Coordinates of C-alpha atoms in Angstrom, one line a residue:
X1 CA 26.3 96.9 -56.8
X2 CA 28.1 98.5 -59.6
X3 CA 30.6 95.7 -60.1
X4 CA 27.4 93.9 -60.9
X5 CA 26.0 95.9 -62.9
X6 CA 29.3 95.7 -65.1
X7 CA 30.2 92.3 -64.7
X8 CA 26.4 91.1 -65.7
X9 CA 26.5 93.7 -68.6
X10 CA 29.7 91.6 -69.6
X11 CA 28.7 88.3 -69.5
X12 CA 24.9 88.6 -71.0
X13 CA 27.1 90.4 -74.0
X14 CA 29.6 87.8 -74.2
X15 CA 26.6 85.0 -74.3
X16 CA 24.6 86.7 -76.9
X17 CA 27.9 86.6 -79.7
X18 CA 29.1 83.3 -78.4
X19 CA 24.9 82.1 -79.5
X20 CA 24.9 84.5 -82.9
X21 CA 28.5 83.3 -84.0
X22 CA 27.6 79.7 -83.5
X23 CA 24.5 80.0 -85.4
X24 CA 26.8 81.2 -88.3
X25 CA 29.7 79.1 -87.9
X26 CA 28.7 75.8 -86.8
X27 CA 27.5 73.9 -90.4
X28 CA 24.3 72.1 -90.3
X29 CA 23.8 68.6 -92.0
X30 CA 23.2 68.3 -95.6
X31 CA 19.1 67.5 -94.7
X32 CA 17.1 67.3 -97.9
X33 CA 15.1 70.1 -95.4
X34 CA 14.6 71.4 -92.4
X35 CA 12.6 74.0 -90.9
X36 CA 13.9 76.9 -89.5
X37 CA 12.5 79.7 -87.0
X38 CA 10.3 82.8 -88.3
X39 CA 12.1 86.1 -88.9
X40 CA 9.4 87.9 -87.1
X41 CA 10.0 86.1 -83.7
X42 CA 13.9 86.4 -84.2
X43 CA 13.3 89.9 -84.5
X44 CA 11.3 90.1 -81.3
X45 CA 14.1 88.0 -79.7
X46 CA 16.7 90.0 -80.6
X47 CA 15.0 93.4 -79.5
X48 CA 13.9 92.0 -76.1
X49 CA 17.4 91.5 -75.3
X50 CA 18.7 94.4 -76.8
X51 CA 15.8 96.7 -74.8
X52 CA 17.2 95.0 -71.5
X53 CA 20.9 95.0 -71.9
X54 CA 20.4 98.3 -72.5
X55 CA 18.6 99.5 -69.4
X56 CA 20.6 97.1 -67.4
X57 CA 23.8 98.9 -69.2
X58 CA 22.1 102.3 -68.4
X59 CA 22.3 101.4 -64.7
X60 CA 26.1 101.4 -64.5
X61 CA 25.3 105.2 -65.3
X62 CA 21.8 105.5 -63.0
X63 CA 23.8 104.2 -60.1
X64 CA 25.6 107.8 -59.7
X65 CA 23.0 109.9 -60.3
X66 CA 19.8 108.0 -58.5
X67 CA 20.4 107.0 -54.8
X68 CA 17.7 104.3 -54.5
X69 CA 19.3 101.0 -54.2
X70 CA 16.0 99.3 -54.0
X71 CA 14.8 100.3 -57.2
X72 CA 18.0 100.2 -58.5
X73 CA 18.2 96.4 -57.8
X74 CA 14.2 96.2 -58.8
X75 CA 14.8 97.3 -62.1
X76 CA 18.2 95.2 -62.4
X77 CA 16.3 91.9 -61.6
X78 CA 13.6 92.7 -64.0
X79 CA 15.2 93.6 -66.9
X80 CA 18.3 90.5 -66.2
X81 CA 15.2 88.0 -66.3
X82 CA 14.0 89.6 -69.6
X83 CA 17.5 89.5 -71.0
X84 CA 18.0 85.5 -70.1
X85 CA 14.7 84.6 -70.9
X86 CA 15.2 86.3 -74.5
X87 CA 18.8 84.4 -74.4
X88 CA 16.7 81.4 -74.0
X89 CA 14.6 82.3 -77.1
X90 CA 17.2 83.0 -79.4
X91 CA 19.4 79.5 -78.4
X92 CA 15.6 77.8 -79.3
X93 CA 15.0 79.5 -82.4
X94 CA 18.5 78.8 -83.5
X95 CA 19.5 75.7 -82.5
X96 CA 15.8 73.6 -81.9
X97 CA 14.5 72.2 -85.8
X98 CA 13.5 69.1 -87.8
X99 CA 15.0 68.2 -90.8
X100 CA 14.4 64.8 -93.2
X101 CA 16.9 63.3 -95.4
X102 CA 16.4 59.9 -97.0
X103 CA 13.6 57.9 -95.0
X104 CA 14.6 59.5 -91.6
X105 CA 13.5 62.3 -89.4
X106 CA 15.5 64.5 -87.5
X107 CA 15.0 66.3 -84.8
X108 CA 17.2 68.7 -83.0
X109 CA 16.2 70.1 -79.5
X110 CA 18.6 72.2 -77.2
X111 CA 20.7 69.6 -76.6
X112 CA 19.7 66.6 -78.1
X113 CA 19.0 65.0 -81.7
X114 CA 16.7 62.7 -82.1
X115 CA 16.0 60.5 -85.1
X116 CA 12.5 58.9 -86.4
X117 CA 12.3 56.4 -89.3
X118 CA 9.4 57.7 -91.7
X119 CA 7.7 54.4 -91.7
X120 CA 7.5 54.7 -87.5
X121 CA 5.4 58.0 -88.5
X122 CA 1.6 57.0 -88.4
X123 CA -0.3 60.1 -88.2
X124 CA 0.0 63.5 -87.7
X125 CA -2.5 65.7 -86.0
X126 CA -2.8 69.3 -85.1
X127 CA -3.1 69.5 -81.8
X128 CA -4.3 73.4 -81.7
X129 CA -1.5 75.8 -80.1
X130 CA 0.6 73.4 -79.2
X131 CA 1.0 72.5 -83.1
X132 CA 1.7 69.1 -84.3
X133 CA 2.5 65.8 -83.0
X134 CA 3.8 62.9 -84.8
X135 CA 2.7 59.9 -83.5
X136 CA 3.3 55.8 -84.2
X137 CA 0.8 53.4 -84.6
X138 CA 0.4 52.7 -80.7
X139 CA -0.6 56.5 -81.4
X140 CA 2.0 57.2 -78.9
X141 CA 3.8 60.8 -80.0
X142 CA 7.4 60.4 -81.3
X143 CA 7.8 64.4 -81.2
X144 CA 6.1 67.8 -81.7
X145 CA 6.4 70.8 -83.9
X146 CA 5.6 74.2 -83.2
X147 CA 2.6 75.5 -85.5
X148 CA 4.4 79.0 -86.0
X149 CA 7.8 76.6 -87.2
X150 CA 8.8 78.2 -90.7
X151 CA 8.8 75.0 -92.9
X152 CA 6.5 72.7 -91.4
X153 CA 3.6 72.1 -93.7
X154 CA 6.4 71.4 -96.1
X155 CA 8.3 68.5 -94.3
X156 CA 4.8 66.9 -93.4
X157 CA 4.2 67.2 -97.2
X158 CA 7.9 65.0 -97.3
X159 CA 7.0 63.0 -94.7
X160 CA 3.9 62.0 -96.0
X161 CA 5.0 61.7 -99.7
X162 CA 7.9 59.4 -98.5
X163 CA 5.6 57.6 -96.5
X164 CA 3.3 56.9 -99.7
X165 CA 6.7 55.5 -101.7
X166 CA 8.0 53.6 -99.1
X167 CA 7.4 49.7 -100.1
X168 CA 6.4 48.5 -96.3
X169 CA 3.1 47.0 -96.3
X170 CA 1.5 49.2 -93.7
X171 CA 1.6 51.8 -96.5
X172 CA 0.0 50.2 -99.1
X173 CA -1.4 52.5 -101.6
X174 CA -5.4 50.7 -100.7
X175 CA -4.8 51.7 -96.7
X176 CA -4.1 55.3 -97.9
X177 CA -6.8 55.3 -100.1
X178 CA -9.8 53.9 -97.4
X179 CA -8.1 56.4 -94.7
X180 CA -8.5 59.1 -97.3
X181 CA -12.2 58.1 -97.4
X182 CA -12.8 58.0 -93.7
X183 CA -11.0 61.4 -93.3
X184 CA -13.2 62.9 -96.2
X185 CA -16.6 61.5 -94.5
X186 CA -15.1 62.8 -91.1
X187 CA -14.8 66.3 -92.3
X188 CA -17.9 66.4 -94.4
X189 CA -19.8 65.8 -91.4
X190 CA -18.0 68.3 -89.2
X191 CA -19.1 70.4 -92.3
X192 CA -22.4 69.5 -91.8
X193 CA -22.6 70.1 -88.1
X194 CA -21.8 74.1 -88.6
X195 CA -25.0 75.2 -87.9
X196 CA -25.5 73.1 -84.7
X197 CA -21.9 73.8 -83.5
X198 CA -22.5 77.4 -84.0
X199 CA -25.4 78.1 -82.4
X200 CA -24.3 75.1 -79.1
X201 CA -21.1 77.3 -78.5
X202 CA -22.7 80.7 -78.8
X203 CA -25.5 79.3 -76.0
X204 CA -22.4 77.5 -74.0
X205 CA -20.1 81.2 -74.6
X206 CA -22.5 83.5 -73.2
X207 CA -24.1 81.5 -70.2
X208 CA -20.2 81.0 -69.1
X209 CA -19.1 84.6 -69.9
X210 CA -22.2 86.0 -68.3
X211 CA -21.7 83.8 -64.7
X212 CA -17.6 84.8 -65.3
X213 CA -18.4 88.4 -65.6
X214 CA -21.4 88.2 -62.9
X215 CA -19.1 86.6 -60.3
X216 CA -16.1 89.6 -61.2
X217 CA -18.6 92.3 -60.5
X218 CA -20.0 90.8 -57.7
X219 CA -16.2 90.1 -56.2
X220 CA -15.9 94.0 -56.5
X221 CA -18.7 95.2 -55.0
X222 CA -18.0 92.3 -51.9
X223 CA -14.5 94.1 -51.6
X224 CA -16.0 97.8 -51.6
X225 CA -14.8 98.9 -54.6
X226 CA -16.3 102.0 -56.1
X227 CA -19.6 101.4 -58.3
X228 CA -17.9 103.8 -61.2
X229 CA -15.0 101.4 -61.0
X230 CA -17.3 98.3 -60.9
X231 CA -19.2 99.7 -64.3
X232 CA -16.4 100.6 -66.2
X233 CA -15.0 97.2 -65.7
X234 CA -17.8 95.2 -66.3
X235 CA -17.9 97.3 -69.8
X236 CA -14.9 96.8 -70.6
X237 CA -15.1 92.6 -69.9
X238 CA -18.3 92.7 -71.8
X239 CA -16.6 94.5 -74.5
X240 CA -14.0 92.0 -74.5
X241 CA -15.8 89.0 -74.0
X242 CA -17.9 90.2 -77.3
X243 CA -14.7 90.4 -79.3
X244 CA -13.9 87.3 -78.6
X245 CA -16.9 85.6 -79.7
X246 CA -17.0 87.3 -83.1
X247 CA -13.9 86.5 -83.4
X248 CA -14.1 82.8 -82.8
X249 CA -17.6 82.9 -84.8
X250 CA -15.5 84.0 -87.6
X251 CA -12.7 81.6 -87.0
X252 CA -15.4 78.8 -87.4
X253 CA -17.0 79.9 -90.5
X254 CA -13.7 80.4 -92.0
X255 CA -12.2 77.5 -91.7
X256 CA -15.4 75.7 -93.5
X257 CA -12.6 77.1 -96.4
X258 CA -10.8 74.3 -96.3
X259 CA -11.2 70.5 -98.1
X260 CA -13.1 67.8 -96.7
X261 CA -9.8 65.8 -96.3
X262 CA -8.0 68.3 -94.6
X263 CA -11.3 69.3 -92.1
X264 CA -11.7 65.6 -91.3
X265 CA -8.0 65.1 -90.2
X266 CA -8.0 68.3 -88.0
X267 CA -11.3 67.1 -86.2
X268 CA -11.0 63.8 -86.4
X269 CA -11.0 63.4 -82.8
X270 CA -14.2 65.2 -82.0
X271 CA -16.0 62.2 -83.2
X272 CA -15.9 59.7 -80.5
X273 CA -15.4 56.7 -82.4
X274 CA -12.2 57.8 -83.6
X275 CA -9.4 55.7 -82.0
X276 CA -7.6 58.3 -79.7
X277 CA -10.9 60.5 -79.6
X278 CA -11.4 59.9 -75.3
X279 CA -7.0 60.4 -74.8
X280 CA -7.1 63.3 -76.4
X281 CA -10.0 64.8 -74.9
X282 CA -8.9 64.0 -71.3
X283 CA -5.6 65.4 -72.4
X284 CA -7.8 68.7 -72.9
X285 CA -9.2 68.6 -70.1
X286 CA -5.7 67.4 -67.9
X287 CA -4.5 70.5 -69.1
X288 CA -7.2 73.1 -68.1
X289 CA -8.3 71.2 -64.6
X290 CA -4.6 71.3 -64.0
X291 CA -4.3 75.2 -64.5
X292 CA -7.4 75.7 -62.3
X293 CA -6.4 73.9 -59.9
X294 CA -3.2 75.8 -59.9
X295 CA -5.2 79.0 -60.0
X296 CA -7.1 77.6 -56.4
X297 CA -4.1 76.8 -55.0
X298 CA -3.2 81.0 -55.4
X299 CA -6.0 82.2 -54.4
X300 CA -6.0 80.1 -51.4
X301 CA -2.7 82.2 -50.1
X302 CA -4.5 84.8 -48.8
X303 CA -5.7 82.1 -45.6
X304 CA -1.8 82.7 -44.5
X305 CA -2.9 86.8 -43.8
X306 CA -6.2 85.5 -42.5
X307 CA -5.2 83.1 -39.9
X308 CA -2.4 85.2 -38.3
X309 CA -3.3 87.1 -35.0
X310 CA -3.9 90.6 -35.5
X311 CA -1.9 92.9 -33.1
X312 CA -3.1 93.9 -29.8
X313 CA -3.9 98.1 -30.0
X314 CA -3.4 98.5 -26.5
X315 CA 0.5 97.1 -27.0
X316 CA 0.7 99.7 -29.3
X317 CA 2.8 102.8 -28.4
X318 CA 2.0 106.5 -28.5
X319 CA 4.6 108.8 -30.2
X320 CA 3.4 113.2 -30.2
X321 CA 5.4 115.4 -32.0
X322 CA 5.6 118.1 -34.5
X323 CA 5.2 117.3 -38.5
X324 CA 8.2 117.7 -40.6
X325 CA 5.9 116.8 -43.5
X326 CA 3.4 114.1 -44.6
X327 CA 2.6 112.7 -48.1
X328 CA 0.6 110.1 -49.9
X329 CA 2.1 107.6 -52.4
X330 CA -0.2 105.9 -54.8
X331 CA 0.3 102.6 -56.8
X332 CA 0.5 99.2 -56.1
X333 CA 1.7 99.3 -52.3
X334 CA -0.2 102.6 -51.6
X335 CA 0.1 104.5 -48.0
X336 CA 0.0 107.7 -46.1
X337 CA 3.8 108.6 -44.7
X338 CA 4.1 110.9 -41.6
X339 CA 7.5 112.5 -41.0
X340 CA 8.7 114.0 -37.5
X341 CA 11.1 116.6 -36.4
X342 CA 14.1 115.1 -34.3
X343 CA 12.9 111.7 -35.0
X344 CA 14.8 109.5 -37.2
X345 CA 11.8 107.1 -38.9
X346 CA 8.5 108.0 -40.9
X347 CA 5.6 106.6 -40.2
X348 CA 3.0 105.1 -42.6
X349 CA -0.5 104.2 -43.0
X350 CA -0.7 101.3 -44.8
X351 CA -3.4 100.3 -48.1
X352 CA -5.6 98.3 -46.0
X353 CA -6.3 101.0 -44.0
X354 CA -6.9 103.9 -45.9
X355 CA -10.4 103.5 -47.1
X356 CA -11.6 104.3 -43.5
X357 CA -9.0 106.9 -43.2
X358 CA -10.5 110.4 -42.9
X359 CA -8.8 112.7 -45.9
X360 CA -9.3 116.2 -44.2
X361 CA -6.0 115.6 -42.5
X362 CA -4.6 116.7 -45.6
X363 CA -6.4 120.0 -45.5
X364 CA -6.9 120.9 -42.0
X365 CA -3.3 119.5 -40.4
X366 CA -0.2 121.8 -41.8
X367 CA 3.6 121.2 -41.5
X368 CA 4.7 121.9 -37.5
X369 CA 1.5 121.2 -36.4
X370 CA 1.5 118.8 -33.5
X371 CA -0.2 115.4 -33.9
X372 CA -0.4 112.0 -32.1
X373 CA 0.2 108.5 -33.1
X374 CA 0.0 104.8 -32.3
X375 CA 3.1 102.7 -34.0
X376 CA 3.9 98.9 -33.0
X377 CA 6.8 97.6 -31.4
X378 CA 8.1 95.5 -35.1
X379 CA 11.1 96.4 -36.3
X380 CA 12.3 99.5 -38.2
X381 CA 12.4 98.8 -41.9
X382 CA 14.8 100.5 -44.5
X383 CA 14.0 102.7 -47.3
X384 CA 16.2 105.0 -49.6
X385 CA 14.1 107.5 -51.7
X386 CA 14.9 111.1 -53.3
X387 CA 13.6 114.1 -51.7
X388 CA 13.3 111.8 -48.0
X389 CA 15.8 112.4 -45.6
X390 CA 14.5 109.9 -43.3
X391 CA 16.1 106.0 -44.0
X392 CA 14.2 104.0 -41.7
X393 CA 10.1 103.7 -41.5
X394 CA 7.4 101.9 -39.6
X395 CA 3.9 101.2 -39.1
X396 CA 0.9 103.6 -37.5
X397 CA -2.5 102.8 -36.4
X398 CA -4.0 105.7 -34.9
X399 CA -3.8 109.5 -35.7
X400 CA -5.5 112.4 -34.3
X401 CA -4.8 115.9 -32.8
X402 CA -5.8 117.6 -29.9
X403 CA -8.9 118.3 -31.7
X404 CA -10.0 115.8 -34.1
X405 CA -9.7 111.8 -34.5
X406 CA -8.6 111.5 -38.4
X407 CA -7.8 107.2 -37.9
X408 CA -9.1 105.1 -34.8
X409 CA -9.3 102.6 -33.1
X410 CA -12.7 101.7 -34.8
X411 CA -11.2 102.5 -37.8
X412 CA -8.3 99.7 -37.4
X413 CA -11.1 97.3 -37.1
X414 CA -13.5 97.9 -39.9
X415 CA -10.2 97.6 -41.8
X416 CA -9.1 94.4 -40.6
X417 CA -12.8 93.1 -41.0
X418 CA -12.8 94.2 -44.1
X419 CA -9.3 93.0 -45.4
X420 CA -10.2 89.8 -43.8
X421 CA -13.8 89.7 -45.4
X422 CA -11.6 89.8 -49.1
X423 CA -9.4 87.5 -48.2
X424 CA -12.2 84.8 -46.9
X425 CA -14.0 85.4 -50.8
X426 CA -10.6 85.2 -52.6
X427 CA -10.0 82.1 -50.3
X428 CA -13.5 80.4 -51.3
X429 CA -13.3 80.9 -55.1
X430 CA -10.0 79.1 -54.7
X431 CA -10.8 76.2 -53.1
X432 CA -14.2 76.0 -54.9
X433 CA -12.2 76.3 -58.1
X434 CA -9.7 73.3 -57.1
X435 CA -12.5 71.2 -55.5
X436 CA -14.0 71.6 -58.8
X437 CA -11.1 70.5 -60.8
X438 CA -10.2 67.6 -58.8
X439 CA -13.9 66.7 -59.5
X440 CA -13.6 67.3 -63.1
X441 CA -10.6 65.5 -63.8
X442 CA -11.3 62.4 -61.7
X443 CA -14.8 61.6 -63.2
X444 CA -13.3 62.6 -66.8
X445 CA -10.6 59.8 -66.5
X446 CA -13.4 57.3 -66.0
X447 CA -15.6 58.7 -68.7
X448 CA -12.7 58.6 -71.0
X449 CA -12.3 55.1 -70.1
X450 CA -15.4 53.6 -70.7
X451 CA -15.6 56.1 -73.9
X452 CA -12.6 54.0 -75.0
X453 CA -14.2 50.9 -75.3
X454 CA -16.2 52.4 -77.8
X455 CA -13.9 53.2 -80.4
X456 CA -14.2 51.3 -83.5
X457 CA -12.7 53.8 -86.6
X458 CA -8.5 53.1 -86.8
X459 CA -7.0 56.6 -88.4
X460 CA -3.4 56.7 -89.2
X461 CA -2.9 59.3 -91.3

């Protein structure tokens, strides 16, 4: 472990100069421009992997004074993603950019370069958070640019302006001139529509946040969780769901800012005439049916706990002795441990079956009293944690002493039900959720189709 720890520490150091002296040594092109990444996400870069060298450095020391290898390795794998993934960022930021000199385009990926003749350019559209594409006059996409790209209005400008002196006749001044009408009518009609957009998304927002929100709450109070618990989240998502319509409201009316030109290119393609209007809204809607779908696909997992056989209580085997000591560990994988005297392993409780637990144990049972448990026959799993002399731990179902039942064998049922009961909800909303979007996405492709057929207004630009 600790050779790891040093070798790791090594080699993530090593690549991070090998990436910042190549950035300064290696001599770019002469481009007449090219973009470049912004400061503030090279700073983030660059403190992401500093933050988890440095814990994964602090382990080399942590490893003689903490005993927990678990953790130990937790924490290692956590922070050694972080660190590569930030790796990945910087190389990106560095090394990914478009430049133009003369009539050409170039652009530079991680390992790649890639050039594009101005006159190939045909339009460019923002595409929302994915930024801009560059497309030809097939309107097929010759590359993207990230909107947050430091430069890029500035070599559209180029690319546009070169576009405009170029002498091929698909760029006469007349077609630049008619598109420059169409875009201006486009956007003064989005203009136009404000009012009607506004008050159509508020409707659309709210009757999808309020059956969003209804189905959370109702998933809590299926699962038993605590009506304080239930309220305070359904606050808080109103809360949020309320900032985020004023701040989309606000969004919309500020963008009404910009020129009629510059509005009609950025929505061109919410007026279904527009060529390209039904690809690029099925492209939309590829993208979130694909994500739900994904989403099902998740919350169908829980099937794998549901299906399996529970195991037999009568199999289960009876261990009485006197406590050593007994605690309760909260978090994620919460549980009740039980230690003996003269036995090697602790015995735990697990999450799904402490809501039927009865607490007093904690107040009526003491340290050497004598108590009585049912543990199954799995294996003993290994543990390493400060303050624990025991190394090895296992299962319980069943607790009690000579004079009170504190978890039973009706106990281990409701919890099972109940565990089971989540799982069969969880499992529903993910298959609904994928049914759904298979639904979506099929009878979208065909509506896009026949949408396409429509399409009678040719933009370029």
């Amino acid at each position: 472990m600790l050779i790891t720890f040093i070798v790791t520490v090594a080699i993530l150091a090593v690549l991070y100069l090998l990436i910042n002296i190549c950035n300064k040594k290696i001599d770019k092109p002469n481009y007449d421009f090219s973009t470049g990444a912004p400061k503030s996400l090279l700073i983030f870069a660059h403190t992401v992997f500093g933050a988890a060298i440095f814990v994964v450095a602090l382990e080399i020391v942590i490893y003689f004074l903490w005993k927990d290898k678990t953790a130990l390795w937790a924490i290692f794998g956590i922070f050694l993603t972080f660190a590569i993934l930030a790796l990945i960022i910087l190389y990106g930021l560095y090394f990914t950019y478009e430049a133009i000199s003369g009539d050409e385009v170039y652009i530079h990926k991680f390992f790649t370069i890639k050039k594009v003749k101005v006159s190939d350019i045909r339009s460019v559209n923002n595409i929302g958070t994915s930024g801009f594409g560059f497309y030809d006059k097939n309107n097929k996409c010759l590359f993207r640019a990230d909107s947050f790209t430091l430069g890029i209005n500035e070599l559209i400008r180029l690319i546009n302006e070169r576009k405009s002196a170029g002498s091929n006749e698909d760029f006469q001044e007349d077609a630049f001139a008619e598109e420059k009408v169409i875009l201006t009518k486009l956007g003064r009609e989005y203009r136009e529509s404000y009012n009607k957009r506004k008050k159509k998304f508020i409707i659309n927002f709210s009757a999808v946040s309020t059956v969003i929100l209804l189905a959370v709450v109702l998933l809590l109070f299926f699962i038993g969780t605590d009506t304080a618990t239930i309220v305070g989240i359904g606050l808080l998502g109103a809360f949020a769901l309320a900032f985020n319509l004023f701040v989309f409201l606000s969004n919309m009316k500020k963008e009404l800012n910009t020129d009629d030109e510059s509005l009609g290119n950025k929505y061109k393609f919410t007026n279904k005439r527009v060529k390209g209007a039904s690809r690029n809204k099925f492209k939309q809607i590829c993208i979130l049916c694909v994500c739900y779908m994904i989403l099902g696909v998740a919350l169908t997992l829980p099937m794998l706990g549901i299906i399996g056989e529970h195991p037999n209580y009568d199999e289960f085997t009876p261990i009485t002795g006197k406590i050593e000591y007994y605690r309760e560990h909260t978090g994620r994988n919460s549980y009740i441990a039980i230690g003996f005297y003269d036995i090697p392993t602790e015995y735990r409780l697990s999450s799904i079956f402490l809501d039927e637990l009865d607490y007093s144990f904690f107040d009526e049972v003491k340290v050497d009293d004598t108590v009585t448990i049912l543990t199954g026959n799995d294996k003993n799993h290994e543990f390493s944690l400060r303050g624990v002399s025991k190394k090895q731990w296992n299962d319980f179902y069943y607790l009690a002493t000579d004079g009170k039942e504190y978890f039973t064998y009706e106990d281990y049922v409701k919890s099972h039900e109940h565990n089971d009961k989540v799982g069969f909800i969880l499992v529903g909303i993910g298959i609904a959720a994928f049914v759904a979007s298979a639904v979506t996405l099929t009878s979208a492709y065909f509506v896009c189709k026949k949408r396409e057929k429509e399409e009678d207004i040719v933009i370029y630009k």
